[in-house]
C-alpha positions as semicolon CSV with decimal commas, in nm:
position;residue;x (nm);y (nm);z (nm)
1;E;10,466;10,247;9,510
2;E;10,506;10,342;9,847
3;H;10,147;10,433;9,942
4;H;10,242;10,741;10,157
5;V;10,402;10,915;9,844
6;P;10,095;10,967;9,622
7;K;10,309;11,144;9,346
8;Q;10,449;10,815;9,246
9;R;10,130;10,734;9,098
10;M;10,203;11,007;8,846
11;F;10,506;10,785;8,728
12;T;10,251;10,512;8,630
13;Y;10,040;10,772;8,484
14;S;10,348;10,889;8,249
15;L;10,401;10,540;8,130
16;L;10,021;10,454;8,015
17;K;10,013;10,605;7,670
18;G;10,348;10,427;7,561
19;L;10,244;10,098;7,739
20;F;9,907;10,121;7,564
21;S;10,071;10,159;7,234
22;L;10,291;9,839;7,312
23;G;9,970;9,625;7,370
24;Y;9,900;9,659;7,738
25;R;9,531;9,655;7,786
26;F;9,491;9,614;8,169
27;L;9,552;9,803;8,452
28;A;9,522;9,624;8,769
29;L;9,517;9,842;9,091
30;E;9,559;9,751;9,450
31;A;9,271;9,834;9,689
32;L;9,014;9,872;9,446
33;N;8,663;9,752;9,552
34;I;8,593;9,485;9,274
35;D;8,218;9,521;9,299
36;S;8,218;9,919;9,228
37;I;8,453;9,878;8,914
38;S;8,140;9,783;8,672
39;S;7,995;10,118;8,731
40;F;8,285;10,318;8,684
41;S;8,217;10,399;8,316
42;K;7,883;10,525;8,394
43;I;7,949;10,739;8,716
44;G;8,344;10,785;8,725
45;V;8,585;10,753;9,000
46;T;8,417;10,789;9,352
47;A;8,588;10,775;9,683
48;K;8,387;10,451;9,738
49;M;8,550;10,273;9,461
50;G;8,854;10,173;9,665
51;Y;9,095;10,304;9,940
52;Y;9,302;10,551;9,736
53;T;9,051;10,662;9,502
54;N;8,987;10,954;9,722
55;E;9,340;11,065;9,662
56;P;9,357;11,296;9,336
57;N;9,661;11,164;9,183
58;M;9,503;10,781;9,210
59;A;9,177;10,915;9,074
60;N;9,346;11,079;8,787
61;L;9,541;10,776;8,699
62;I;9,227;10,589;8,671
63;R;9,053;10,832;8,461
64;Y;9,342;10,874;8,200
65;A;9,379;10,499;8,182
66;H;9,005;10,457;8,106
67;K;9,046;10,729;7,837
68;L;9,313;10,573;7,670
69;G;9,120;10,242;7,653
70;F;9,257;10,037;7,942
71;T;9,043;9,795;8,128
72;I;9,039;9,882;8,487
73;V;9,071;9,594;8,713
74;G;9,035;9,545;9,097
75;Y;9,205;9,240;9,209
76;D;9,233;9,304;9,595
77;C;9,070;9,129;9,886
78;T;8,884;9,416;10,130
79;N;8,794;9,160;10,400
80;C;9,080;8,908;10,437
81;R;9,220;8,820;10,763
82;S;9,566;8,768;10,709
83;I;9,859;8,903;10,475
84;Q;9,890;8,553;10,327
85;E;9,521;8,520;10,258
86;R;9,539;8,872;10,090
87;E;9,837;8,786;9,891
88;N;9,675;8,445;9,779
89;Y;9,327;8,588;9,696
90;A;9,527;8,873;9,474
91;A;9,726;8,633;9,310
92;S;9,423;8,403;9,230
93;N;9,213;8,682;9,070
94;L;9,513;8,837;8,874
95;G;9,574;8,464;8,752
96;A;9,222;8,433;8,620
97;I;9,291;8,809;8,426
98;I;9,613;8,672;8,289
99;K;9,418;8,364;8,148
100;K;9,156;8,600;8,010
101;A;9,410;8,860;7,877
102;R;9,589;8,584;7,657
103;N;9,845;8,793;7,464
104;R;9,777;9,101;7,637
105;K;9,990;9,272;7,871
106;I;9,885;9,392;8,220
107;V;10,008;9,676;8,431
108;I;9,984;9,604;8,791
109;H;10,004;9,894;9,026
110;C;10,073;9,812;9,378
111;G;10,276;9,862;9,702
112;Y;10,624;9,746;9,642
113;G;10,598;9,465;9,902
114;H;10,330;9,293;9,717
115;G;10,546;9,307;9,388
116;S;10,824;9,129;9,571
117;K;10,928;8,787;9,383
118;A;11,044;8,655;9,707
119;A;10,908;8,570;10,006
120;I;10,915;8,858;10,270
121;G;10,945;8,671;10,618
122;E;10,709;8,381;10,627
123;F;10,491;8,546;10,360
124;N;10,468;8,450;9,983
125;M;10,395;8,767;9,829
126;L;10,187;8,843;9,482
127;G;10,477;8,879;9,274
128;K;10,627;8,530;9,397
129;I;10,296;8,367;9,374
130;L;10,211;8,493;9,023
131;K;10,563;8,376;8,907
132;D;10,544;8,040;9,076
133;S;10,185;7,981;8,944
134;S;10,193;8,117;8,632
135;G;10,555;8,073;8,501
136;I;10,543;8,448;8,404
137;E;10,844;8,665;8,502
138;P;10,691;8,996;8,642
139;V;10,876;9,298;8,567
140;S;10,907;9,518;8,896
141;V;10,971;9,904;8,840
142;A;11,038;9,999;9,203
143;Q;10,998;10,378;9,281
144;H;11,184;10,346;9,624
145;I;11,495;10,264;9,813
146;I;11,483;10,114;10,127
147;S;11,753;10,283;10,311
148;R;11,695;10,191;10,708
149;G;12,034;10,091;10,841
150;C;12,217;10,207;10,533
151;N;12,465;10,494;10,509
152;L;12,454;10,504;10,132
153;N;12,319;10,817;9,961
154;F;12,093;10,748;9,654
155;K;12,353;10,886;9,387
156;N;12,602;10,640;9,502
157;F;12,357;10,366;9,510
158;I;12,228;10,399;9,181
159;Y;12,575;10,417;9,023
160;D;12,686;10,108;9,201
161;Y;12,368;9,915;9,081
162;L;12,436;10,002;8,709
163;N;12,784;9,961;8,739
164;H;12,762;9,606;8,877
165;K;12,461;9,502;8,662
166;G;12,667;9,588;8,352
167;I;12,328;9,710;8,162
168;K;12,403;9,632;7,809
169;S;12,064;9,715;7,643
170;S;11,792;9,976;7,634
171;S;11,629;9,989;7,973
172;V;11,379;10,207;8,147
173;L;11,496;10,344;8,481
C-alpha cells in the first residue's frame, strides 16, 4: 500500500474471505506492536496496537480478518535504528512465521517499498530478503504507480503492461 492512501486497505479487506477459503491463515501487518497482538482477542483493536491502527480502515481490516479466522501477526521493528536493520528484523520474524505456518499461506500487507523483490538503492528490502532466504517467490499486488518524471497516463500504462506481458492465464489485476 501507499500509507497515505488508507482506502487501499479496503482492497486487502475485499480479498480476505476468498483468500481464507484458499488456505491463507495468517495476516501479517506492518507497524503492529508485536507485544499487543496477544491481547487483541480480549480487548479488540486499539490505537496502541500499532502505528496505523487508529485509522478506521486498518482497524476494520484487522477486525474482519480476525472474525474470518486469520491469525493476526505483527513482524515489524518499532525501535530499529536503520532501514536495513528494520528490513532484516522484519524478514527474520516473517521467516519464523513461514516455518511455523508450513503449508499455510500468508498475506503480508505492507508499504510497497518493503515488498520490493529487488534492492532499493543500497538497501535489501523485505521482499528480496524473504525470497533470498526462504526460496519462496513473494507475489506482490501493487496498488500504486510511481509516475514521477513520467508523462504516461494510467490507462495507457496498464494497456501497455498487459499487452507486453501477454498474460495468458487467469489473473487478478
